């Protein structure tokens, strides 16, 4: 069998670990051949490939990013896109695909199933907002980066008696904000799932200052205030219709300064959360996903995604993973509130 592999959407630490594990097991155990498709769905759409064998995956386990490149190309938005993918897969002699991606990439994989394209999905996103899996790889690394930043910001905030706002990624789900905020001892955590009240935020900030400490506010990029609009940086939409976010941290700092008369500054962590070497947990999870994805291909179990349930890797229908987002449950957010203010 000849297997195509692609990585789509925002890159995330651990993608190379999945690729390596699938190729190693596929070649050593099943005698499969592989071809890499470049830049997400753009690869099969435009027949952009690169060789993928054991030699090509040597040494990539700890490397961030993806050796295959990534993009947010949506073939369903391209005229004749699906037919071109079918033709190109046939021309490359590809029998099945492993698609590693988040909701958008796997949404395409789900829809392609109806067009006789054989796909196994692997869940990836630093946002951890994919349903049907307990965790996605990349999330743990992002939480490490954000927690380290929060730890560092505490000391400089105290020295200058400032409020420091840390803007983290998370468009629709506040997992990174919640986990890093709790781990880093933030005094306020704002997530997209809960519309925040700026009066309440300022009261928490003032109470923190009143006790002689400098507050740290962790805000997810998709968080928004009561009666407010989502903060947008450019208003531009990507191929999947998502607005490019950014700016809530700066808006929050300006509003906090205006209301509390205390200095407030913002640190936007941005793509530092996605870059660099994966954490040991993410290497472990990504490697296991890669091993189980190639087993699913070997078993002919297509239209499935590998998922983490407890400590087991299971297979779930791709559609289950992409129909609803996994957002932060209210009970978890309420737990964190003990430390607000
Ligand atoms: O989905 C992963 C993610 O990092 C989101 O947290 C973020 O909103 C988005 O990608 C940013 O995408 P881009 O790098 O394409 O602007």
XYZ file of C-alpha atoms and ligand atoms in Angstrom:
357
model
C 0.000 0.000 0.000
C 1.106 3.583 -0.646
C 0.068 6.113 1.996
C -0.061 9.900 1.650
C 0.518 12.026 4.738
C -0.387 15.703 5.168
C -0.446 18.265 7.966
C -3.015 21.090 7.756
C -4.055 24.198 9.675
C -1.917 26.041 12.207
C 1.268 24.087 12.887
C 1.816 22.667 16.336
C 4.588 20.919 18.265
C 4.393 17.158 17.776
C 3.408 17.021 14.094
C 6.800 15.579 13.152
C 6.511 12.973 15.896
C 3.254 11.691 14.337
C 4.790 11.570 10.860
C 7.862 9.716 12.145
C 5.851 7.139 14.097
C 3.477 6.366 11.199
C 6.324 6.007 8.717
C 8.489 3.892 11.037
C 5.717 1.450 11.895
C 4.221 1.502 8.392
C 7.546 0.587 6.754
C 8.907 -1.777 9.432
C 5.717 -3.703 10.273
C 3.492 -3.439 7.220
C 5.869 -2.852 4.298
C 3.985 0.307 3.271
C 5.390 3.072 1.098
C 4.751 6.724 1.878
C 4.576 10.049 0.091
C 4.408 13.407 1.858
C 1.944 16.011 0.610
C 3.127 19.563 1.158
C 1.221 22.393 2.798
C -1.970 20.713 3.987
C -4.739 20.125 1.458
C -2.835 22.274 -1.032
C -0.485 19.288 -1.530
C -3.016 16.809 -2.953
C -4.845 19.672 -4.676
C -1.773 20.836 -6.586
C 0.190 17.579 -6.525
C 2.938 19.024 -4.358
C 4.814 16.110 -2.804
C 8.038 15.216 -1.057
C 9.662 11.840 -0.449
C 8.775 10.264 2.860
C 10.732 7.219 3.998
C 12.600 6.134 7.125
C 15.603 8.256 6.106
C 13.395 11.351 5.704
C 11.973 11.043 9.234
C 15.279 10.473 11.017
C 15.910 12.991 13.810
C 12.582 14.824 13.527
C 10.985 13.619 16.806
C 11.990 16.684 18.870
C 11.620 19.205 16.053
C 8.768 21.728 16.173
C 6.727 22.645 13.107
C 6.187 20.143 10.335
C 8.605 18.842 7.712
C 5.623 18.710 5.329
C 4.618 22.360 5.688
C 1.060 23.445 6.411
C -1.654 25.747 5.101
C -5.282 26.558 5.670
C -6.258 25.647 2.082
C -9.856 24.454 1.837
C -10.312 22.302 -1.301
C -14.098 22.617 -1.014
C -13.667 26.355 -1.728
C -11.718 25.655 -4.928
C -13.589 25.026 -8.191
C -13.208 21.353 -9.082
C -11.034 20.924 -5.979
C -12.347 17.509 -4.998
C -11.974 16.047 -8.496
C -8.403 17.368 -8.631
C -7.599 15.692 -5.316
C -9.057 12.396 -6.557
C -7.049 12.621 -9.799
C -3.808 13.545 -8.051
C -4.116 10.753 -5.484
C -4.654 8.290 -8.325
C -1.695 9.724 -10.271
C 0.538 9.349 -7.199
C -0.702 5.801 -6.661
C -1.929 6.743 -3.176
C -4.339 4.233 -1.641
C -5.070 6.079 1.600
C -4.307 9.318 3.419
C -3.330 10.167 6.965
C -4.548 13.735 7.605
C -3.137 15.406 10.707
C -5.055 18.519 11.639
C -7.636 20.374 13.666
C -11.352 20.973 13.116
C -10.916 22.441 9.609
C -8.430 19.917 8.202
C -10.371 17.009 9.694
C -13.668 18.569 8.526
C -12.317 18.311 4.973
C -11.159 14.737 5.698
C -14.675 13.859 6.898
C -16.303 15.328 3.797
C -13.794 13.629 1.466
C -14.908 10.272 2.861
C -18.165 10.781 0.975
C -16.083 11.135 -2.229
C -14.410 7.739 -1.802
C -11.155 9.150 -0.453
C -9.843 6.823 2.251
C -8.663 8.895 5.191
C -7.584 8.327 8.789
C -7.453 11.501 10.895
C -5.060 12.503 13.669
C -6.181 15.312 16.002
C -3.810 18.241 16.348
C -4.252 21.687 17.807
C -2.658 23.705 20.564
C -6.209 24.884 21.373
C -7.275 21.421 22.670
C -10.791 22.148 21.391
C -11.360 18.997 19.331
C -14.184 16.839 20.497
C -13.882 13.090 21.002
C -10.326 13.160 22.349
C -9.304 13.971 25.907
C -6.260 15.912 24.679
C -4.724 17.007 21.416
C -0.937 17.114 21.158
C 0.566 20.595 21.027
C -1.650 21.793 23.863
C 0.715 20.716 26.634
C 3.638 22.518 24.984
C 1.568 25.700 24.562
C 0.559 25.563 28.231
C 4.230 25.193 29.204
C 5.196 28.261 27.157
C 2.340 30.332 28.600
C 2.997 29.191 32.186
C 6.671 30.058 31.939
C 5.738 33.510 30.646
C 3.270 34.042 33.512
C 5.905 32.965 36.076
C 8.316 35.534 34.646
C 5.701 38.277 34.503
C 4.858 37.934 38.216
C 8.247 39.264 39.328
C 8.354 42.214 36.966
C 4.706 43.092 37.741
C 5.522 43.132 41.481
C 8.629 45.268 40.958
C 6.670 47.981 39.152
C 3.320 47.514 40.848
C 1.613 47.124 37.486
C -1.212 44.989 36.223
C 0.137 42.690 33.533
C -2.163 41.198 30.943
C -1.069 38.016 29.121
C -2.919 37.311 25.888
C -2.830 33.653 24.910
C -4.256 31.777 21.915
C -7.735 30.279 21.979
C -10.263 31.433 19.465
C -13.351 29.598 20.641
C -12.078 27.718 23.693
C -10.162 28.903 26.723
C -8.189 25.729 27.485
C -4.737 27.342 27.218
C -5.854 30.334 29.304
C -7.432 28.123 31.968
C -4.580 25.642 32.339
C -1.722 28.163 32.152
C -3.626 30.648 34.287
C -4.155 28.070 37.036
C -0.624 26.716 36.747
C 0.853 30.216 36.783
C -1.276 31.576 39.621
C -3.086 34.242 37.570
C -5.482 36.536 39.424
C -7.998 36.748 36.590
C -8.584 34.300 33.717
C -10.831 35.341 30.836
C -12.026 32.782 28.299
C -14.198 32.918 25.157
C -16.882 30.737 26.760
C -17.758 33.361 29.414
C -18.527 36.962 28.458
C -16.598 39.062 30.977
C -17.753 42.038 32.958
C -15.078 44.745 32.951
C -16.423 46.171 36.248
C -15.825 42.799 37.893
C -12.359 42.464 36.305
C -11.363 45.905 37.635
C -12.704 45.025 41.097
C -10.518 41.879 41.122
C -7.525 43.951 40.049
C -8.090 46.585 42.708
C -8.492 43.971 45.431
C -5.202 42.390 44.404
C -3.382 45.730 44.533
C -5.062 46.506 47.885
C -3.417 43.367 49.341
C 0.008 44.547 48.182
C 0.380 42.327 45.110
C 0.444 43.045 41.383
C -2.278 41.298 39.396
C -1.726 39.044 36.401
C -4.652 38.703 33.993
C -4.620 35.842 31.478
C -6.942 36.487 28.561
C -7.700 34.166 25.643
C -7.610 35.952 22.293
C -11.281 35.063 21.705
C -12.556 36.440 25.045
C -14.930 39.349 24.798
C -16.604 41.798 27.148
C -20.299 42.234 27.817
C -22.009 44.141 25.008
C -18.668 44.168 23.198
C -17.530 42.826 19.881
C -14.822 40.190 19.485
C -11.482 41.902 19.173
C -10.184 41.610 15.636
C -6.831 42.603 14.299
C -7.389 42.836 10.569
C -10.962 41.787 9.914
C -9.475 39.351 7.366
C -10.955 35.870 7.053
C -9.010 32.705 6.277
C -10.205 30.015 3.825
C -12.332 28.458 6.561
C -13.999 31.815 7.385
C -12.176 32.461 10.684
C -11.436 36.060 11.600
C -7.778 36.745 12.473
C -7.887 37.578 16.152
C -5.729 39.698 18.394
C -6.075 42.937 20.276
C -8.206 41.996 23.280
C -5.145 42.202 25.595
C -4.321 45.775 24.544
C -7.947 46.881 24.783
C -8.197 45.352 28.221
C -5.035 47.082 29.481
C -6.267 50.482 28.235
C -9.647 49.981 29.913
C -8.060 48.798 33.186
C -5.742 51.838 33.266
C -8.607 54.207 32.541
C -10.806 52.746 35.267
C -8.330 51.842 38.036
C -5.695 54.554 37.369
C -3.088 51.808 37.749
C -0.532 51.128 35.051
C -1.408 48.085 32.926
C 0.683 46.491 30.159
C 0.070 43.632 27.780
C 2.221 40.729 26.611
C 0.870 38.884 23.577
C 2.405 35.399 23.442
C 1.139 34.736 19.913
C 3.016 32.175 17.870
C 5.642 31.480 20.556
C 2.963 29.104 21.904
C 3.072 27.096 18.689
C 6.749 27.101 17.874
C 9.699 25.082 19.119
C 10.244 21.627 20.472
C 7.272 19.586 21.783
C 7.055 18.741 25.491
C 7.682 15.101 26.496
C 3.915 14.579 26.921
C 3.234 15.886 23.417
C 6.014 13.712 21.933
C 4.516 10.687 23.694
C 0.938 11.452 22.618
C 1.854 12.359 19.046
C 3.977 9.213 18.692
C 1.147 7.014 19.949
C -1.332 8.737 17.615
C 1.028 8.077 14.695
C 1.390 4.378 15.597
C -2.367 3.891 15.979
C -3.190 5.852 12.793
C -1.071 3.506 10.684
C -2.700 0.509 12.411
C -6.113 1.909 11.390
C -4.892 2.226 7.786
C -3.608 -1.367 7.915
C -7.002 -2.531 9.237
C -8.825 -0.604 6.467
C -10.677 1.337 9.176
C -11.171 4.597 7.268
C -13.293 7.643 8.145
C -11.915 7.338 11.674
C -9.808 9.538 13.902
C -7.464 8.286 16.583
C -8.285 9.736 19.977
C -7.028 9.664 23.558
C -9.469 8.315 26.151
C -7.852 8.146 29.539
C -4.574 6.444 28.680
C -5.993 4.425 25.771
C -5.859 5.355 22.112
C -9.209 4.566 20.491
C -10.757 5.115 17.049
C -13.791 7.372 16.709
C -15.775 8.412 13.619
C -14.145 11.504 12.090
C -17.531 13.210 12.053
C -17.745 12.991 15.879
C -14.582 15.010 16.173
C -15.556 17.844 13.903
C -19.239 18.546 14.449
C -18.975 20.316 17.807
C -16.082 22.041 19.529
C -14.876 20.973 22.944
C -15.160 24.102 25.057
C -14.295 24.649 28.727
C -17.144 23.393 30.980
C -18.469 25.970 33.420
C -17.635 23.791 36.424
C -13.919 23.906 35.541
C -13.985 27.674 35.123
C -15.775 28.054 38.477
C -12.973 26.059 40.148
C -10.405 28.574 38.912
C -12.430 31.512 40.274
C -11.329 30.693 43.830
C -8.060 32.426 42.916
C -9.519 35.510 41.212
C -8.947 38.909 42.807
O -5.806 26.820 15.843
C -4.545 27.107 16.302
C -4.310 28.597 16.400
O -3.013 28.777 16.897
C -5.338 29.381 17.205
O -5.117 29.338 18.597
C -5.174 30.766 16.649
O -6.359 31.516 16.806
C -4.895 30.513 15.199
O -4.356 29.202 15.116
C -3.954 31.514 14.593
O -3.759 31.155 13.277
P -2.738 31.880 12.281
O -1.359 31.561 12.745
O -3.038 31.274 10.960
O -3.049 33.345 12.358
